[in-house]
mmCIF file with all atom_site columns, C-alpha atoms in Angstrom:
data_model
loop_
_atom_site.group_PDB
_atom_site.id
_atom_site.type_symbol
_atom_site.label_atom_id
_atom_site.label_alt_id
_atom_site.label_comp_id
_atom_site.label_asym_id
_atom_site.label_entity_id
_atom_site.label_seq_id
_atom_site.pdbx_PDB_ins_code
_atom_site.Cartn_x
_atom_site.Cartn_y
_atom_site.Cartn_z
_atom_site.occupancy
_atom_site.B_iso_or_equiv
_atom_site.pdbx_formal_charge
_atom_site.auth_seq_id
_atom_site.auth_comp_id
_atom_site.auth_asym_id
_atom_site.auth_atom_id
_atom_site.pdbx_PDB_model_num
ATOM 1   C CA . MET Q 1 1   ? 12.062  -50.552 72.330 1.00 50.00 ? 1   MET Q CA 1
ATOM 2   C CA . THR Q 1 2   ? 14.468  -51.752 69.526 1.00 50.00 ? 2   THR Q CA 1
ATOM 3   C CA . VAL Q 1 3   ? 13.873  -52.404 65.853 1.00 44.00 ? 3   VAL Q CA 1
ATOM 4   C CA . LYS Q 1 4   ? 14.210  -56.825 66.929 1.00 47.00 ? 4   LYS Q CA 1
ATOM 5   C CA . ASP Q 1 5   ? 11.858  -55.934 69.743 1.00 48.00 ? 5   ASP Q CA 1
ATOM 6   C CA . LEU Q 1 6   ? 8.803   -55.207 67.369 1.00 48.00 ? 6   LEU Q CA 1
ATOM 7   C CA . LYS Q 1 7   ? 10.158  -57.115 64.252 1.00 56.00 ? 7   LYS Q CA 1
ATOM 8   C CA . GLN Q 1 8   ? 8.686   -60.531 65.596 1.00 74.00 ? 8   GLN Q CA 1
ATOM 9   C CA . ARG Q 1 9   ? 5.959   -61.742 67.326 1.00 85.00 ? 9   ARG Q CA 1
ATOM 10  C CA . VAL Q 1 10  ? 4.247   -59.444 69.095 1.00 88.00 ? 10  VAL Q CA 1
ATOM 11  C CA . GLY Q 1 11  ? 1.926   -60.190 72.005 1.00 90.00 ? 11  GLY Q CA 1
ATOM 12  C CA . CYS Q 1 12  ? -1.408  -57.426 72.754 1.00 91.00 ? 12  CYS Q CA 1
ATOM 13  C CA . LEU Q 1 13  ? -2.557  -57.643 75.597 1.00 89.00 ? 13  LEU Q CA 1
ATOM 14  C CA . HIS Q 1 14  ? -6.774  -55.737 75.456 1.00 87.00 ? 14  HIS Q CA 1
ATOM 15  C CA . ALA Q 1 15  ? -8.957  -55.052 77.876 1.00 81.00 ? 15  ALA Q CA 1
ATOM 16  C CA . HIS Q 1 16  ? -11.939 -55.021 74.842 1.00 80.00 ? 16  HIS Q CA 1
ATOM 17  C CA . HIS Q 1 17  ? -11.811 -57.655 71.500 1.00 83.00 ? 17  HIS Q CA 1
ATOM 18  C CA . SER Q 1 18  ? -12.259 -53.719 69.337 1.00 81.00 ? 18  SER Q CA 1
ATOM 19  C CA . ASN Q 1 19  ? -8.825  -53.047 69.435 1.00 85.00 ? 19  ASN Q CA 1
ATOM 20  C CA . ILE Q 1 20  ? -8.318  -55.772 68.113 1.00 91.00 ? 20  ILE Q CA 1
ATOM 21  C CA . ALA Q 1 21  ? -8.327  -54.226 64.298 1.00 89.00 ? 21  ALA Q CA 1
ATOM 22  C CA . TYR Q 1 22  ? -6.783  -50.863 65.016 1.00 87.00 ? 22  TYR Q CA 1
ATOM 23  C CA . VAL Q 1 23  ? -3.377  -52.940 66.869 1.00 89.00 ? 23  VAL Q CA 1
ATOM 24  C CA . GLU Q 1 24  ? -3.911  -54.218 63.703 1.00 91.00 ? 24  GLU Q CA 1
ATOM 25  C CA . ARG Q 1 25  ? -4.448  -51.511 61.328 1.00 88.00 ? 25  ARG Q CA 1
ATOM 26  C CA . ALA Q 1 26  ? -0.901  -50.032 63.183 1.00 85.00 ? 26  ALA Q CA 1
ATOM 27  C CA . PHE Q 1 27  ? 0.917   -52.729 62.170 1.00 85.00 ? 27  PHE Q CA 1
ATOM 28  C CA . ALA Q 1 28  ? -0.777  -53.256 58.874 1.00 85.00 ? 28  ALA Q CA 1
ATOM 29  C CA . SER Q 1 29  ? 2.401   -52.613 56.567 1.00 82.00 ? 29  SER Q CA 1
ATOM 30  C CA . TYR Q 1 30  ? 5.044   -53.952 58.436 1.00 82.00 ? 30  TYR Q CA 1
ATOM 31  C CA . GLU Q 1 31  ? 6.584   -58.430 58.774 1.00 83.00 ? 31  GLU Q CA 1
ATOM 32  C CA . VAL Q 1 32  ? 4.690   -58.440 62.332 1.00 85.00 ? 32  VAL Q CA 1
ATOM 33  C CA . GLU Q 1 33  ? 3.261   -61.675 63.451 1.00 88.00 ? 33  GLU Q CA 1
ATOM 34  C CA . LEU Q 1 34  ? 0.521   -60.455 66.238 1.00 91.00 ? 34  LEU Q CA 1
ATOM 35  C CA . VAL Q 1 35  ? -0.926  -62.750 69.439 1.00 91.00 ? 35  VAL Q CA 1
ATOM 36  C CA . HIS Q 1 36  ? -3.660  -60.989 71.016 1.00 92.00 ? 36  HIS Q CA 1
ATOM 37  C CA . PHE Q 1 37  ? -5.337  -62.105 74.731 1.00 89.00 ? 37  PHE Q CA 1
ATOM 38  C CA . VAL Q 1 38  ? -8.606  -60.251 76.103 1.00 87.00 ? 38  VAL Q CA 1
ATOM 39  C CA . GLU Q 1 39  ? -9.335  -60.087 79.221 1.00 80.00 ? 39  GLU Q CA 1
ATOM 40  C CA . PRO Q 1 40  ? -12.205 -57.854 80.146 1.00 73.00 ? 40  PRO Q CA 1
ATOM 41  C CA . GLY Q 1 41  ? -13.525 -59.556 83.587 1.00 72.00 ? 41  GLY Q CA 1
ATOM 42  C CA . LEU Q 1 42  ? -11.257 -57.155 84.881 1.00 72.00 ? 42  LEU Q CA 1
ATOM 43  C CA . MET Q 1 43  ? -12.022 -54.166 84.242 1.00 68.00 ? 43  MET Q CA 1
ATOM 44  C CA . ARG Q 1 44  ? -15.542 -54.983 85.269 1.00 70.00 ? 44  ARG Q CA 1
ATOM 45  C CA . ARG Q 1 45  ? -15.053 -56.311 88.195 1.00 72.00 ? 45  ARG Q CA 1
ATOM 46  C CA . VAL Q 1 46  ? -12.648 -53.529 88.862 1.00 68.00 ? 46  VAL Q CA 1
ATOM 47  C CA . SER Q 1 47  ? -15.138 -51.113 88.269 1.00 67.00 ? 47  SER Q CA 1
ATOM 48  C CA . SER Q 1 48  ? -18.632 -52.742 89.821 1.00 69.00 ? 48  SER Q CA 1
ATOM 49  C CA . ASP Q 1 49  ? -16.811 -55.004 93.450 1.00 70.00 ? 49  ASP Q CA 1
ATOM 50  C CA . PRO Q 1 50  ? -15.422 -52.795 96.004 1.00 75.00 ? 50  PRO Q CA 1
ATOM 51  C CA . HIS Q 1 51  ? -13.845 -55.285 97.992 1.00 75.00 ? 51  HIS Q CA 1
ATOM 52  C CA . PHE Q 1 52  ? -11.708 -56.179 94.905 1.00 74.00 ? 52  PHE Q CA 1
ATOM 53  C CA . SER Q 1 53  ? -8.412  -54.103 95.297 1.00 76.00 ? 53  SER Q CA 1
ATOM 54  C CA . ALA Q 1 54  ? -5.913  -52.326 93.242 1.00 73.00 ? 54  ALA Q CA 1
ATOM 55  C CA . ASP Q 1 55  ? -3.752  -54.433 94.530 1.00 77.00 ? 55  ASP Q CA 1
ATOM 56  C CA . ASP Q 1 56  ? -5.838  -58.028 93.636 1.00 80.00 ? 56  ASP Q CA 1
ATOM 57  C CA . ALA Q 1 57  ? -6.250  -56.450 90.020 1.00 78.00 ? 57  ALA Q CA 1
ATOM 58  C CA . SER Q 1 58  ? -2.042  -55.751 89.335 1.00 79.00 ? 58  SER Q CA 1
ATOM 59  C CA . ARG Q 1 59  ? -1.370  -59.074 90.808 1.00 82.00 ? 59  ARG Q CA 1
ATOM 60  C CA . LYS Q 1 60  ? -4.713  -60.352 88.032 1.00 82.00 ? 60  LYS Q CA 1
ATOM 61  C CA . VAL Q 1 61  ? -2.262  -58.487 85.509 1.00 82.00 ? 61  VAL Q CA 1
ATOM 62  C CA . GLU Q 1 62  ? 0.962   -59.737 86.643 1.00 84.00 ? 62  GLU Q CA 1
ATOM 63  C CA . GLU Q 1 63  ? -0.762  -63.613 86.132 1.00 85.00 ? 63  GLU Q CA 1
ATOM 64  C CA . GLN Q 1 64  ? -1.398  -62.721 83.098 1.00 86.00 ? 64  GLN Q CA 1
ATOM 65  C CA . LEU Q 1 65  ? 1.477   -60.965 81.883 1.00 87.00 ? 65  LEU Q CA 1
ATOM 66  C CA . SER Q 1 66  ? 3.468   -64.143 83.285 1.00 87.00 ? 66  SER Q CA 1
ATOM 67  C CA . TRP Q 1 67  ? 1.753   -65.948 81.287 1.00 87.00 ? 67  TRP Q CA 1
ATOM 68  C CA . MET Q 1 68  ? 1.426   -64.563 77.971 1.00 87.00 ? 68  MET Q CA 1
ATOM 69  C CA . SER Q 1 69  ? 5.584   -64.752 78.510 1.00 85.00 ? 69  SER Q CA 1
ATOM 70  C CA . GLN Q 1 70  ? 5.968   -68.051 78.458 1.00 86.00 ? 70  GLN Q CA 1
ATOM 71  C CA . SER Q 1 71  ? 3.976   -67.942 74.462 1.00 84.00 ? 71  SER Q CA 1
ATOM 72  C CA . ASP Q 1 72  ? 7.030   -67.522 72.178 1.00 86.00 ? 72  ASP Q CA 1
ATOM 73  C CA . LEU Q 1 73  ? 6.845   -63.413 72.036 1.00 88.00 ? 73  LEU Q CA 1
ATOM 74  C CA . ASP Q 1 74  ? 9.467   -61.407 71.432 1.00 86.00 ? 74  ASP Q CA 1
ATOM 75  C CA . VAL Q 1 75  ? 7.347   -58.219 73.179 1.00 85.00 ? 75  VAL Q CA 1
ATOM 76  C CA . ILE Q 1 76  ? 3.933   -57.606 74.940 1.00 88.00 ? 76  ILE Q CA 1
ATOM 77  C CA . LEU Q 1 77  ? 2.456   -54.319 74.045 1.00 89.00 ? 77  LEU Q CA 1
ATOM 78  C CA . ILE Q 1 78  ? -0.582  -53.763 75.899 1.00 89.00 ? 78  ILE Q CA 1
ATOM 79  C CA . THR Q 1 79  ? -3.083  -51.798 74.709 1.00 87.00 ? 79  THR Q CA 1
ATOM 80  C CA . CYS Q 1 80  ? -5.611  -50.982 77.714 1.00 83.00 ? 80  CYS Q CA 1
ATOM 81  C CA . THR Q 1 81  ? -5.039  -47.510 79.517 1.00 77.00 ? 81  THR Q CA 1
ATOM 82  C CA . ASN Q 1 82  ? -6.387  -49.613 82.931 1.00 77.00 ? 82  ASN Q CA 1
ATOM 83  C CA . TYR Q 1 83  ? -4.021  -52.401 82.189 1.00 81.00 ? 83  TYR Q CA 1
ATOM 84  C CA . ILE Q 1 84  ? -1.510  -50.148 81.864 1.00 82.00 ? 84  ILE Q CA 1
ATOM 85  C CA . ALA Q 1 85  ? -1.002  -48.701 84.844 1.00 77.00 ? 85  ALA Q CA 1
ATOM 86  C CA . LEU Q 1 86  ? -1.357  -51.942 87.013 1.00 78.00 ? 86  LEU Q CA 1
ATOM 87  C CA . ALA Q 1 87  ? 1.267   -53.746 85.221 1.00 78.00 ? 87  ALA Q CA 1
ATOM 88  C CA . GLU Q 1 88  ? 3.579   -51.146 86.725 1.00 73.00 ? 88  GLU Q CA 1
ATOM 89  C CA . LYS Q 1 89  ? 4.135   -53.476 89.708 1.00 66.00 ? 89  LYS Q CA 1
ATOM 90  C CA . ALA Q 1 90  ? 4.097   -56.221 87.249 1.00 62.00 ? 90  ALA Q CA 1
ATOM 91  C CA . GLN Q 1 91  ? 7.072   -55.349 85.305 1.00 62.00 ? 91  GLN Q CA 1
ATOM 92  C CA . GLY Q 1 92  ? 10.054  -56.300 87.221 1.00 65.00 ? 92  GLY Q CA 1
ATOM 93  C CA . ALA Q 1 93  ? 7.762   -60.042 87.000 1.00 68.00 ? 93  ALA Q CA 1
ATOM 94  C CA . VAL Q 1 94  ? 8.190   -60.964 83.481 1.00 78.00 ? 94  VAL Q CA 1
ATOM 95  C CA . SER Q 1 95  ? 10.942  -60.989 81.427 1.00 81.00 ? 95  SER Q CA 1
ATOM 96  C CA . THR Q 1 96  ? 9.584   -60.328 78.575 1.00 83.00 ? 96  THR Q CA 1
ATOM 97  C CA . PRO Q 1 97  ? 9.692   -56.372 76.990 1.00 83.00 ? 97  PRO Q CA 1
ATOM 98  C CA . ILE Q 1 98  ? 6.579   -54.400 77.730 1.00 84.00 ? 98  ILE Q CA 1
ATOM 99  C CA . VAL Q 1 99  ? 5.425   -51.910 76.086 1.00 84.00 ? 99  VAL Q CA 1
ATOM 100 C CA . ALA Q 1 100 ? 2.777   -49.506 76.613 1.00 86.00 ? 100 ALA Q CA 1
ATOM 101 C CA . LEU Q 1 101 ? 0.547   -47.707 74.117 1.00 87.00 ? 101 LEU Q CA 1
ATOM 102 C CA . ASP Q 1 102 ? 0.444   -44.844 75.065 1.00 88.00 ? 102 ASP Q CA 1
ATOM 103 C CA . GLU Q 1 103 ? 4.035   -44.160 75.923 1.00 90.00 ? 103 GLU Q CA 1
ATOM 104 C CA . PRO Q 1 104 ? 4.575   -42.672 72.554 1.00 91.00 ? 104 PRO Q CA 1
ATOM 105 C CA . PHE Q 1 105 ? 1.340   -40.828 73.126 1.00 93.00 ? 105 PHE Q CA 1
ATOM 106 C CA . PHE Q 1 106 ? 2.669   -39.150 76.241 1.00 95.00 ? 106 PHE Q CA 1
ATOM 107 C CA . HIS Q 1 107 ? 6.374   -38.366 74.180 1.00 94.00 ? 107 HIS Q CA 1
ATOM 108 C CA . GLU Q 1 108 ? 4.232   -36.507 71.489 1.00 92.00 ? 108 GLU Q CA 1
ATOM 109 C CA . MET Q 1 109 ? 2.005   -34.773 73.304 1.00 93.00 ? 109 MET Q CA 1
ATOM 110 C CA . CYS Q 1 110 ? 5.200   -33.702 75.694 1.00 94.00 ? 110 CYS Q CA 1
ATOM 111 C CA . ASP Q 1 111 ? 6.900   -32.698 72.249 1.00 92.00 ? 111 ASP Q CA 1
ATOM 112 C CA . ASP Q 1 112 ? 4.239   -30.303 71.562 1.00 90.00 ? 112 ASP Q CA 1
ATOM 113 C CA . LEU Q 1 113 ? 3.121   -28.311 74.207 1.00 92.00 ? 113 LEU Q CA 1
ATOM 114 C CA . LEU Q 1 114 ? -0.669  -26.920 74.123 1.00 92.00 ? 114 LEU Q CA 1
ATOM 115 C CA . PRO Q 1 115 ? -3.669  -26.573 76.263 1.00 95.00 ? 115 PRO Q CA 1
ATOM 116 C CA . ARG Q 1 116 ? -5.309  -29.457 75.164 1.00 95.00 ? 116 ARG Q CA 1
ATOM 117 C CA . THR Q 1 117 ? -8.943  -31.161 75.931 1.00 97.00 ? 117 THR Q CA 1
ATOM 118 C CA . LEU Q 1 118 ? -7.613  -35.147 76.950 1.00 97.00 ? 118 LEU Q CA 1
ATOM 119 C CA . VAL Q 1 119 ? -10.814 -37.028 76.887 1.00 97.00 ? 119 VAL Q CA 1
ATOM 120 C CA . PHE Q 1 120 ? -11.874 -40.638 78.484 1.00 96.00 ? 120 PHE Q CA 1
ATOM 121 C CA . THR Q 1 121 ? -14.957 -42.630 78.354 1.00 93.00 ? 121 THR Q CA 1
ATOM 122 C CA . ASN Q 1 122 ? -13.947 -44.519 81.158 1.00 88.00 ? 122 ASN Q CA 1
ATOM 123 C CA . PRO Q 1 123 ? -13.338 -42.884 84.471 1.00 89.00 ? 123 PRO Q CA 1
ATOM 124 C CA . ALA Q 1 124 ? -11.423 -46.249 86.229 1.00 82.00 ? 124 ALA Q CA 1
ATOM 125 C CA . THR Q 1 125 ? -8.536  -45.061 83.408 1.00 85.00 ? 125 THR Q CA 1
ATOM 126 C CA . VAL Q 1 126 ? -8.220  -41.447 84.427 1.00 91.00 ? 126 VAL Q CA 1
ATOM 127 C CA . GLU Q 1 127 ? -6.592  -41.094 87.794 1.00 88.00 ? 127 GLU Q CA 1
ATOM 128 C CA . GLY Q 1 128 ? -3.241  -43.450 86.243 1.00 85.00 ? 128 GLY Q CA 1
ATOM 129 C CA . THR Q 1 129 ? -3.384  -42.018 82.887 1.00 90.00 ? 129 THR Q CA 1
ATOM 130 C CA . MET Q 1 130 ? -2.767  -39.004 84.071 1.00 93.00 ? 130 MET Q CA 1
ATOM 131 C CA . LYS Q 1 131 ? -0.141  -39.897 87.006 1.00 91.00 ? 131 LYS Q CA 1
ATOM 132 C CA . ARG Q 1 132 ? 1.547   -41.559 84.194 1.00 91.00 ? 132 ARG Q CA 1
ATOM 133 C CA . LEU Q 1 133 ? 1.732   -38.728 81.937 1.00 94.00 ? 133 LEU Q CA 1
ATOM 134 C CA . TYR Q 1 134 ? 2.937   -36.032 83.758 1.00 95.00 ? 134 TYR Q CA 1
ATOM 135 C CA . HIS Q 1 135 ? 5.346   -38.772 85.226 1.00 93.00 ? 135 HIS Q CA 1
ATOM 136 C CA . THR Q 1 136 ? 6.665   -38.721 81.750 1.00 94.00 ? 136 THR Q CA 1
ATOM 137 C CA . ALA Q 1 137 ? 6.486   -34.989 81.406 1.00 95.00 ? 137 ALA Q CA 1
ATOM 138 C CA . THR Q 1 138 ? 8.646   -34.576 84.300 1.00 95.00 ? 138 THR Q CA 1
ATOM 139 C CA . LEU Q 1 139 ? 11.363  -36.809 83.153 1.00 94.00 ? 139 LEU Q CA 1
ATOM 140 C CA . LEU Q 1 140 ? 11.455  -35.240 80.024 1.00 94.00 ? 140 LEU Q CA 1
ATOM 141 C CA . GLY Q 1 141 ? 12.150  -31.938 81.456 1.00 95.00 ? 141 GLY Q CA 1
ATOM 142 C CA . LYS Q 1 142 ? 8.102   -30.321 80.262 1.00 95.00 ? 142 LYS Q CA 1
ATOM 143 C CA . PRO Q 1 143 ? 6.485   -29.639 83.245 1.00 93.00 ? 143 PRO Q CA 1
ATOM 144 C CA . GLU Q 1 144 ? 4.596   -27.608 82.689 1.00 94.00 ? 144 GLU Q CA 1
ATOM 145 C CA . LEU Q 1 145 ? 2.393   -29.873 80.870 1.00 94.00 ? 145 LEU Q CA 1
ATOM 146 C CA . SER Q 1 146 ? 0.797   -30.162 83.632 1.00 93.00 ? 146 SER Q CA 1
ATOM 147 C CA . SER Q 1 147 ? -1.244  -26.830 83.486 1.00 94.00 ? 147 SER Q CA 1
ATOM 148 C CA . LEU Q 1 148 ? -2.056  -26.871 80.337 1.00 95.00 ? 148 LEU Q CA 1
ATOM 149 C CA . ILE Q 1 149 ? -4.366  -30.509 80.350 1.00 96.00 ? 149 ILE Q CA 1
ATOM 150 C CA . GLU Q 1 150 ? -8.083  -30.318 80.825 1.00 96.00 ? 150 GLU Q CA 1
ATOM 151 C CA . VAL Q 1 151 ? -9.787  -33.744 82.043 1.00 97.00 ? 151 VAL Q CA 1
ATOM 152 C CA . LYS Q 1 152 ? -13.291 -34.608 80.500 1.00 97.00 ? 152 LYS Q CA 1
ATOM 153 C CA . VAL Q 1 153 ? -14.897 -37.377 80.589 1.00 97.00 ? 153 VAL Q CA 1
ATOM 154 C CA . VAL Q 1 154 ? -17.544 -38.762 78.534 1.00 96.00 ? 154 VAL Q CA 1
ATOM 155 C CA . GLU Q 1 155 ? -20.422 -40.108 80.469 1.00 92.00 ? 155 GLU Q CA 1
ATOM 156 C CA . SER Q 1 156 ? -22.139 -43.298 80.143 1.00 90.00 ? 156 SER Q CA 1
ATOM 157 C CA . ALA Q 1 157 ? -20.269 -44.185 76.701 1.00 92.00 ? 157 ALA Q CA 1
ATOM 158 C CA . PHE Q 1 158 ? -18.049 -46.880 78.814 1.00 87.00 ? 158 PHE Q CA 1
ATOM 159 C CA . GLU Q 1 159 ? -20.647 -49.138 79.040 1.00 87.00 ? 159 GLU Q CA 1
ATOM 160 C CA . LEU Q 1 160 ? -21.743 -48.807 75.549 1.00 91.00 ? 160 LEU Q CA 1
ATOM 161 C CA . ILE Q 1 161 ? -18.359 -50.790 74.509 1.00 84.00 ? 161 ILE Q CA 1
ATOM 162 C CA . MET Q 1 162 ? -18.786 -53.104 77.320 1.00 79.00 ? 162 MET Q CA 1
ATOM 163 C CA . GLN Q 1 163 ? -21.251 -54.750 75.643 1.00 84.00 ? 163 GLN Q CA 1
ATOM 164 C CA . GLY Q 1 164 ? -20.708 -54.281 71.986 1.00 83.00 ? 164 GLY Q CA 1
ATOM 165 C CA . ARG Q 1 165 ? -22.684 -51.365 70.857 1.00 91.00 ? 165 ARG Q CA 1
ATOM 166 C CA . LYS Q 1 166 ? -20.075 -49.964 68.826 1.00 89.00 ? 166 LYS Q CA 1
ATOM 167 C CA . ASP Q 1 167 ? -21.883 -47.474 67.083 1.00 93.00 ? 167 ASP Q CA 1
ATOM 168 C CA . GLU Q 1 168 ? -24.033 -45.926 69.647 1.00 95.00 ? 168 GLU Q CA 1
ATOM 169 C CA . TYR Q 1 169 ? -20.457 -45.564 71.630 1.00 95.00 ? 169 TYR Q CA 1
ATOM 170 C CA . GLU Q 1 170 ? -19.084 -43.364 68.603 1.00 95.00 ? 170 GLU Q CA 1
ATOM 171 C CA . GLU Q 1 171 ? -21.574 -40.914 68.006 1.00 96.00 ? 171 GLU Q CA 1
ATOM 172 C CA . LEU Q 1 172 ? -21.630 -40.258 71.425 1.00 97.00 ? 172 LEU Q CA 1
ATOM 173 C CA . LEU Q 1 173 ? -17.511 -40.320 71.213 1.00 97.00 ? 173 LEU Q CA 1
ATOM 174 C CA . VAL Q 1 174 ? -18.717 -37.990 68.519 1.00 97.00 ? 174 VAL Q CA 1
ATOM 175 C CA . ARG Q 1 175 ? -21.128 -35.606 69.068 1.00 97.00 ? 175 ARG Q CA 1
ATOM 176 C CA . SER Q 1 176 ? -19.050 -34.728 72.386 1.00 97.00 ? 176 SER Q CA 1
ATOM 177 C CA . LEU Q 1 177 ? -16.315 -34.071 70.410 1.00 97.00 ? 177 LEU Q CA 1
ATOM 178 C CA . HIS Q 1 178 ? -18.087 -31.665 68.562 1.00 97.00 ? 178 HIS Q CA 1
ATOM 179 C CA . GLU Q 1 179 ? -19.310 -30.133 71.759 1.00 96.00 ? 179 GLU Q CA 1
ATOM 180 C CA . LEU Q 1 180 ? -16.050 -30.251 73.266 1.00 96.00 ? 180 LEU Q CA 1
ATOM 181 C CA . ARG Q 1 181 ? -14.632 -28.242 70.406 1.00 95.00 ? 181 ARG Q CA 1
ATOM 182 C CA . LYS Q 1 182 ? -17.291 -25.587 69.725 1.00 95.00 ? 182 LYS Q CA 1
ATOM 183 C CA . ALA Q 1 183 ? -16.951 -25.326 73.627 1.00 94.00 ? 183 ALA Q CA 1
ATOM 184 C CA . ASP Q 1 184 ? -13.563 -23.637 73.213 1.00 93.00 ? 184 ASP Q CA 1
ATOM 185 C CA . PRO Q 1 185 ? -12.376 -23.414 70.013 1.00 91.00 ? 185 PRO Q CA 1
ATOM 186 C CA . GLY Q 1 186 ? -9.126  -22.650 70.704 1.00 90.00 ? 186 GLY Q CA 1
ATOM 187 C CA . ARG Q 1 187 ? -8.263  -25.852 72.191 1.00 93.00 ? 187 ARG Q CA 1
ATOM 188 C CA . GLY Q 1 188 ? -6.977  -29.130 71.644 1.00 94.00 ? 188 GLY Q CA 1
ATOM 189 C CA . LEU Q 1 189 ? -8.426  -32.277 71.151 1.00 96.00 ? 189 LEU Q CA 1
ATOM 190 C CA . ALA Q 1 190 ? -7.065  -35.060 72.301 1.00 97.00 ? 190 ALA Q CA 1
ATOM 191 C CA . VAL Q 1 191 ? -8.315  -38.744 73.369 1.00 96.00 ? 191 VAL Q CA 1
ATOM 192 C CA . ALA Q 1 192 ? -6.686  -41.205 75.668 1.00 93.00 ? 192 ALA Q CA 1
ATOM 193 C CA . GLN Q 1 193 ? -8.106  -44.887 74.709 1.00 90.00 ? 193 GLN Q CA 1
ATOM 194 C CA . LEU Q 1 194 ? -7.390  -46.940 71.685 1.00 87.00 ? 194 LEU Q CA 1
ATOM 195 C CA . SER Q 1 195 ? -12.181 -47.451 71.789 1.00 89.00 ? 195 SER Q CA 1
ATOM 196 C CA . MET Q 1 196 ? -12.032 -43.450 70.883 1.00 93.00 ? 196 MET Q CA 1
ATOM 197 C CA . VAL Q 1 197 ? -9.011  -43.354 68.018 1.00 93.00 ? 197 VAL Q CA 1
ATOM 198 C CA . ASP Q 1 198 ? -12.214 -43.410 65.393 1.00 93.00 ? 198 ASP Q CA 1
ATOM 199 C CA . ALA Q 1 199 ? -15.184 -41.488 66.481 1.00 95.00 ? 199 ALA Q CA 1
ATOM 200 C CA . ALA Q 1 200 ? -11.403 -38.860 66.683 1.00 96.00 ? 200 ALA Q CA 1
ATOM 201 C CA . LEU Q 1 201 ? -10.382 -39.250 63.163 1.00 95.00 ? 201 LEU Q CA 1
ATOM 202 C CA . GLN Q 1 202 ? -14.338 -39.015 61.543 1.00 96.00 ? 202 GLN Q CA 1
ATOM 203 C CA . VAL Q 1 203 ? -14.314 -35.921 63.786 1.00 96.00 ? 203 VAL Q CA 1
ATOM 204 C CA . GLU Q 1 204 ? -11.229 -34.567 62.142 1.00 95.00 ? 204 GLU Q CA 1
ATOM 205 C CA . LEU Q 1 205 ? -12.067 -35.522 59.017 1.00 95.00 ? 205 LEU Q CA 1
ATOM 206 C CA . GLU Q 1 206 ? -16.157 -32.969 59.426 1.00 96.00 ? 206 GLU Q CA 1
ATOM 207 C CA . THR Q 1 207 ? -13.810 -30.298 61.224 1.00 94.00 ? 207 THR Q CA 1
ATOM 208 C CA . GLY Q 1 208 ? -10.313 -30.103 60.033 1.00 93.00 ? 208 GLY Q CA 1
ATOM 209 C CA . GLN Q 1 209 ? -9.351  -30.452 62.891 1.00 92.00 ? 209 GLN Q CA 1
ATOM 210 C CA . THR Q 1 210 ? -6.483  -32.627 64.155 1.00 93.00 ? 210 THR Q CA 1
ATOM 211 C CA . ILE Q 1 211 ? -7.136  -34.900 67.291 1.00 95.00 ? 211 ILE Q CA 1
ATOM 212 C CA . ALA Q 1 212 ? -4.282  -36.332 68.593 1.00 94.00 ? 212 ALA Q CA 1
ATOM 213 C CA . ASN Q 1 213 ? -4.977  -39.999 70.122 1.00 94.00 ? 213 ASN Q CA 1
ATOM 214 C CA . PRO Q 1 214 ? -2.215  -42.832 70.922 1.00 92.00 ? 214 PRO Q CA 1
ATOM 215 C CA . LEU Q 1 215 ? -3.187  -45.236 67.875 1.00 90.00 ? 215 LEU Q CA 1
ATOM 216 C CA . ARG Q 1 216 ? -1.706  -42.562 65.825 1.00 90.00 ? 216 ARG Q CA 1
ATOM 217 C CA . SER Q 1 217 ? 1.411   -42.179 68.106 1.00 89.00 ? 217 SER Q CA 1
ATOM 218 C CA . LEU Q 1 218 ? 1.951   -45.742 67.777 1.00 87.00 ? 218 LEU Q CA 1
ATOM 219 C CA . ALA Q 1 219 ? 1.991   -45.714 63.889 1.00 85.00 ? 219 ALA Q CA 1
ATOM 220 C CA . ASN Q 1 220 ? 4.612   -42.921 64.137 1.00 83.00 ? 220 ASN Q CA 1
ATOM 221 C CA . LEU Q 1 221 ? 6.869   -44.687 65.923 1.00 80.00 ? 221 LEU Q CA 1
ATOM 222 C CA . ILE Q 1 222 ? 6.847   -48.142 63.944 1.00 79.00 ? 222 ILE Q CA 1
ATOM 223 C CA . LYS Q 1 223 ? 6.861   -46.114 61.290 1.00 78.00 ? 223 LYS Q CA 1
ATOM 224 C CA . VAL Q 1 224 ? 10.187  -44.482 62.768 1.00 74.00 ? 224 VAL Q CA 1
ATOM 225 C CA . LEU Q 1 225 ? 11.446  -47.879 63.969 1.00 68.00 ? 225 LEU Q CA 1
ATOM 226 C CA . LEU Q 1 226 ? 10.670  -50.188 60.678 1.00 66.00 ? 226 LEU Q CA 1
ATOM 227 C CA . GLY Q 1 227 ? 9.831   -48.314 57.948 1.00 55.00 ? 227 GLY Q CA 1
#
């Protein structure tokens, strides 16, 4: 990914409209035009229809990315962790460069090898995200990362955000992050999804403990490339 890729028009693919504000915050200081595409239906279909296969979902993401690539974009940023995993098969069919939100996040976790609890709210994203994280760690010569990461899913949270109940979602996350911290004070925390960032920042302010999140990693990368 080059400076040129990020300077002009960035198409952002989201699974929920709440992710838009996070990405706009990360790019706020730079001369970049953001074009947002929101598709919440696919994740609902994946989680509720047993006859809708992973291949079906990948084909749907490929169609979405192909359509986006015809919108005069310089780069496509995928913000949904599940979409990122599904898009791996589709990238060869799209000429526009594709950037996954969690790529810089993975690199920072590999650079800072610490025992961490990686927290999710959407259980459907766990397998694909962890597979990609450990693959990145292996490529970077840090296979020991897999022994340092513990995964936790905040039960009942995902439906709240999909229903637009953002305040309840964040209250549940804040409580859960505090509980995880108290249960194992020596273990670091990280949140895997963009929708979890505000709750993580609130707990940081309340405890003084840094909680790694993909938006901060993206913002750090943008600063290096465009700052």
